[in-house]
Structures are given as C-alpha cells and as structure tokens.
C-alpha cells in the first residue's frame, strides 16, 4: 500500500527509463576502461551525457513537482547523445532517453481522493 502511494506521486516509469538510457549510453565507453584514453573526447563526452541523464532521472524521482524540466533536459541530452556519444548508445540509449523524457513531460500528479471539485 505504501509503495503504491509512493509510486503514484512520482514519475517512476519515466525515471527508470531515463536511468536505463544513461546506463546504455555509458556502457560502451565503460565496457573496457583501459580503452577510455583511446576513445579520447568522445568517450569523455559519452560519460558526461550519461551522467547528465542519470542526474535527470534522480531529479525526476526526488523532485517530482519539477519532472517536466527534467524531462525536457533528458530529451535534449538524448538528442545530443546521437552525434556526441557513439550514436546515442547505438540508438537504443537515445530512444530510451526520448521516451523517458516524453513520459516525464506528460506526467501529472494524480488528484487526491479527498480533493473533489
């Protein structure tokens, strides 16, 4: 019951999808950390984009009132990940970031059962 109430007040699906997209974007550069120096700035930018996506997911979870802002940021990072971070995590990370960001932008809190108009 408590978990249901907690999930109802937060964009849990959007945060989870954006977090998975961050993991997907960071998977290739961090797959072999020894090659990170060979990848150069592309690997560093991919890590930065993945960190930004993870921060958006955490912001969606901990500050659900401002989930739309995090959603727009996740969409922007997802679009930027295509040219900057290994084709957006081989397109899967970019698509997940766009989907999670769109869910966060569209998310609204459920009205409480006591507040009826």
PDB file of N, CA and C in Angstrom, residues 20-40 42-47 50 81 84-93:
ATOM      1  N   UNK A  20      17.911   3.825 -17.364  1.00  0.00           N
ATOM      2  CA  UNK A  20      18.361   2.755 -18.256  1.00  0.00           C
ATOM      3  C   UNK A  20      19.046   3.351 -19.493  1.00  0.00           C
ATOM      4  N   UNK A  21      18.537   4.474 -19.982  1.00  0.00           N
ATOM      5  CA  UNK A  21      19.190   5.115 -21.131  1.00  0.00           C
ATOM      6  C   UNK A  21      20.578   5.618 -20.753  1.00  0.00           C
ATOM      7  N   UNK A  22      20.737   6.112 -19.533  1.00  0.00           N
ATOM      8  CA  UNK A  22      22.064   6.548 -19.076  1.00  0.00           C
ATOM      9  C   UNK A  22      23.021   5.364 -19.013  1.00  0.00           C
ATOM     10  N   UNK A  23      22.535   4.244 -18.544  1.00  0.00           N
ATOM     11  CA  UNK A  23      23.381   3.048 -18.497  1.00  0.00           C
ATOM     12  C   UNK A  23      23.755   2.573 -19.899  1.00  0.00           C
ATOM     13  N   UNK A  24      22.826   2.687 -20.820  1.00  0.00           N
ATOM     14  CA  UNK A  24      23.093   2.264 -22.200  1.00  0.00           C
ATOM     15  C   UNK A  24      24.131   3.165 -22.873  1.00  0.00           C
ATOM     16  N   UNK A  25      24.020   4.469 -22.659  1.00  0.00           N
ATOM     17  CA  UNK A  25      24.971   5.401 -23.266  1.00  0.00           C
ATOM     18  C   UNK A  25      26.364   5.205 -22.669  1.00  0.00           C
ATOM     19  N   UNK A  26      26.439   4.905 -21.378  1.00  0.00           N
ATOM     20  CA  UNK A  26      27.738   4.741 -20.714  1.00  0.00           C
ATOM     21  C   UNK A  26      28.314   3.338 -20.870  1.00  0.00           C
ATOM     22  N   UNK A  27      27.554   2.402 -21.380  1.00  0.00           N
ATOM     23  CA  UNK A  27      28.015   1.010 -21.435  1.00  0.00           C
ATOM     24  C   UNK A  27      29.217   0.827 -22.356  1.00  0.00           C
ATOM     25  N   UNK A  28      29.202   1.462 -23.509  1.00  0.00           N
ATOM     26  CA  UNK A  28      30.305   1.257 -24.451  1.00  0.00           C
ATOM     27  C   UNK A  28      31.613   1.889 -23.962  1.00  0.00           C
ATOM     28  N   UNK A  29      31.615   3.148 -23.529  1.00  0.00           N
ATOM     29  CA  UNK A  29      32.896   3.709 -23.066  1.00  0.00           C
ATOM     30  C   UNK A  29      33.421   3.040 -21.802  1.00  0.00           C
ATOM     31  N   UNK A  30      32.533   2.599 -20.933  1.00  0.00           N
ATOM     32  CA  UNK A  30      32.972   1.979 -19.692  1.00  0.00           C
ATOM     33  C   UNK A  30      33.098   0.466 -19.791  1.00  0.00           C
ATOM     34  N   UNK A  31      32.812  -0.098 -20.953  1.00  0.00           N
ATOM     35  CA  UNK A  31      32.949  -1.543 -21.135  1.00  0.00           C
ATOM     36  C   UNK A  31      34.375  -2.001 -20.921  1.00  0.00           C
ATOM     37  N   UNK A  32      35.301  -1.266 -21.450  1.00  0.00           N
ATOM     38  CA  UNK A  32      36.725  -1.510 -21.241  1.00  0.00           C
ATOM     39  C   UNK A  32      37.353  -0.184 -20.829  1.00  0.00           C
ATOM     40  N   UNK A  33      37.479   0.080 -19.537  1.00  0.00           N
ATOM     41  CA  UNK A  33      38.030   1.368 -19.098  1.00  0.00           C
ATOM     42  C   UNK A  33      39.443   1.640 -19.608  1.00  0.00           C
ATOM     43  N   UNK A  34      40.174   0.611 -19.953  1.00  0.00           N
ATOM     44  CA  UNK A  34      41.524   0.822 -20.484  1.00  0.00           C
ATOM     45  C   UNK A  34      41.474   1.527 -21.840  1.00  0.00           C
ATOM     46  N   UNK A  35      40.398   1.353 -22.583  1.00  0.00           N
ATOM     47  CA  UNK A  35      40.268   1.988 -23.891  1.00  0.00           C
ATOM     48  C   UNK A  35      39.710   3.407 -23.810  1.00  0.00           C
ATOM     49  N   UNK A  36      39.393   3.880 -22.615  1.00  0.00           N
ATOM     50  CA  UNK A  36      38.816   5.220 -22.470  1.00  0.00           C
ATOM     51  C   UNK A  36      39.793   6.282 -22.944  1.00  0.00           C
ATOM     52  N   UNK A  37      41.070   6.072 -22.728  1.00  0.00           N
ATOM     53  CA  UNK A  37      42.051   7.041 -23.216  1.00  0.00           C
ATOM     54  C   UNK A  37      42.173   6.996 -24.731  1.00  0.00           C
ATOM     55  N   UNK A  38      41.937   5.850 -25.335  1.00  0.00           N
ATOM     56  CA  UNK A  38      41.988   5.731 -26.789  1.00  0.00           C
ATOM     57  C   UNK A  38      40.793   6.436 -27.418  1.00  0.00           C
ATOM     58  N   UNK A  39      39.650   6.366 -26.754  1.00  0.00           N
ATOM     59  CA  UNK A  39      38.446   6.995 -27.283  1.00  0.00           C
ATOM     60  C   UNK A  39      38.538   8.511 -27.257  1.00  0.00           C
ATOM     61  N   UNK A  40      39.316   9.047 -26.344  1.00  0.00           N
ATOM     62  CA  UNK A  40      39.537  10.486 -26.289  1.00  0.00           C
ATOM     63  C   UNK A  40      38.312  11.249 -25.825  1.00  0.00           C
ATOM     64  N   UNK A  42      35.475  11.723 -27.244  1.00  0.00           N
ATOM     65  CA  UNK A  42      34.191  11.066 -27.481  1.00  0.00           C
ATOM     66  C   UNK A  42      33.772  10.217 -26.281  1.00  0.00           C
ATOM     67  N   UNK A  43      34.706   9.504 -25.697  1.00  0.00           N
ATOM     68  CA  UNK A  43      34.403   8.709 -24.512  1.00  0.00           C
ATOM     69  C   UNK A  43      34.063   9.582 -23.321  1.00  0.00           C
ATOM     70  N   UNK A  44      34.788  10.684 -23.163  1.00  0.00           N
ATOM     71  CA  UNK A  44      34.518  11.593 -22.044  1.00  0.00           C
ATOM     72  C   UNK A  44      33.161  12.264 -22.191  1.00  0.00           C
ATOM     73  N   UNK A  45      32.814  12.641 -23.414  1.00  0.00           N
ATOM     74  CA  UNK A  45      31.503  13.265 -23.643  1.00  0.00           C
ATOM     75  C   UNK A  45      30.389  12.253 -23.422  1.00  0.00           C
ATOM     76  N   UNK A  46      30.595  11.008 -23.811  1.00  0.00           N
ATOM     77  CA  UNK A  46      29.587   9.974 -23.584  1.00  0.00           C
ATOM     78  C   UNK A  46      29.356   9.768 -22.081  1.00  0.00           C
ATOM     79  N   UNK A  47      30.435   9.789 -21.307  1.00  0.00           N
ATOM     80  CA  UNK A  47      30.295   9.670 -19.849  1.00  0.00           C
ATOM     81  C   UNK A  47      29.562  10.879 -19.286  1.00  0.00           C
ATOM     82  N   UNK A  50      25.869  10.567 -20.111  1.00  0.00           N
ATOM     83  CA  UNK A  50      25.266   9.530 -19.260  1.00  0.00           C
ATOM     84  C   UNK A  50      25.090  10.040 -17.829  1.00  0.00           C
ATOM     85  N   UNK A  81      23.059  13.126 -27.571  1.00  0.00           N
ATOM     86  CA  UNK A  81      23.845  11.890 -27.488  1.00  0.00           C
ATOM     87  C   UNK A  81      24.047  11.252 -28.853  1.00  0.00           C
ATOM     88  N   UNK A  84      27.207  13.024 -30.307  1.00  0.00           N
ATOM     89  CA  UNK A  84      28.314  13.147 -29.370  1.00  0.00           C
ATOM     90  C   UNK A  84      28.732  11.849 -28.694  1.00  0.00           C
ATOM     91  N   UNK A  85      27.836  10.909 -28.551  1.00  0.00           N
ATOM     92  CA  UNK A  85      28.131   9.738 -27.713  1.00  0.00           C
ATOM     93  C   UNK A  85      27.805   8.434 -28.432  1.00  0.00           C
ATOM     94  N   UNK A  86      28.643   8.031 -29.368  1.00  0.00           N
ATOM     95  CA  UNK A  86      28.514   6.722 -30.020  1.00  0.00           C
ATOM     96  C   UNK A  86      27.125   6.469 -30.587  1.00  0.00           C
ATOM     97  N   UNK A  87      26.651   7.403 -31.372  1.00  0.00           N
ATOM     98  CA  UNK A  87      25.310   7.320 -31.978  1.00  0.00           C
ATOM     99  C   UNK A  87      24.221   7.130 -30.931  1.00  0.00           C
ATOM    100  N   UNK A  88      24.359   7.819 -29.810  1.00  0.00           N
ATOM    101  CA  UNK A  88      23.340   7.750 -28.768  1.00  0.00           C
ATOM    102  C   UNK A  88      23.253   6.394 -28.128  1.00  0.00           C
ATOM    103  N   UNK A  89      24.377   5.779 -27.853  1.00  0.00           N
ATOM    104  CA  UNK A  89      24.346   4.431 -27.292  1.00  0.00           C
ATOM    105  C   UNK A  89      23.813   3.446 -28.304  1.00  0.00           C
ATOM    106  N   UNK A  90      24.265   3.608 -29.566  1.00  0.00           N
ATOM    107  CA  UNK A  90      23.808   2.781 -30.683  1.00  0.00           C
ATOM    108  C   UNK A  90      22.287   2.854 -30.826  1.00  0.00           C
ATOM    109  N   UNK A  91      21.767   4.050 -30.761  1.00  0.00           N
ATOM    110  CA  UNK A  91      20.361   4.435 -30.933  1.00  0.00           C
ATOM    111  C   UNK A  91      19.461   3.985 -29.787  1.00  0.00           C
ATOM    112  N   UNK A  92      19.788   2.944 -29.082  1.00  0.00           N
ATOM    113  CA  UNK A  92      18.927   2.462 -28.003  1.00  0.00           C
ATOM    114  C   UNK A  92      18.895   3.466 -26.854  1.00  0.00           C
ATOM    115  N   UNK A  93      20.035   3.993 -26.477  1.00  0.00           N
ATOM    116  CA  UNK A  93      20.082   4.971 -25.397  1.00  0.00           C
ATOM    117  C   UNK A  93      19.350   6.247 -25.748  1.00  0.00           C
TER     118      UNK A  93
END
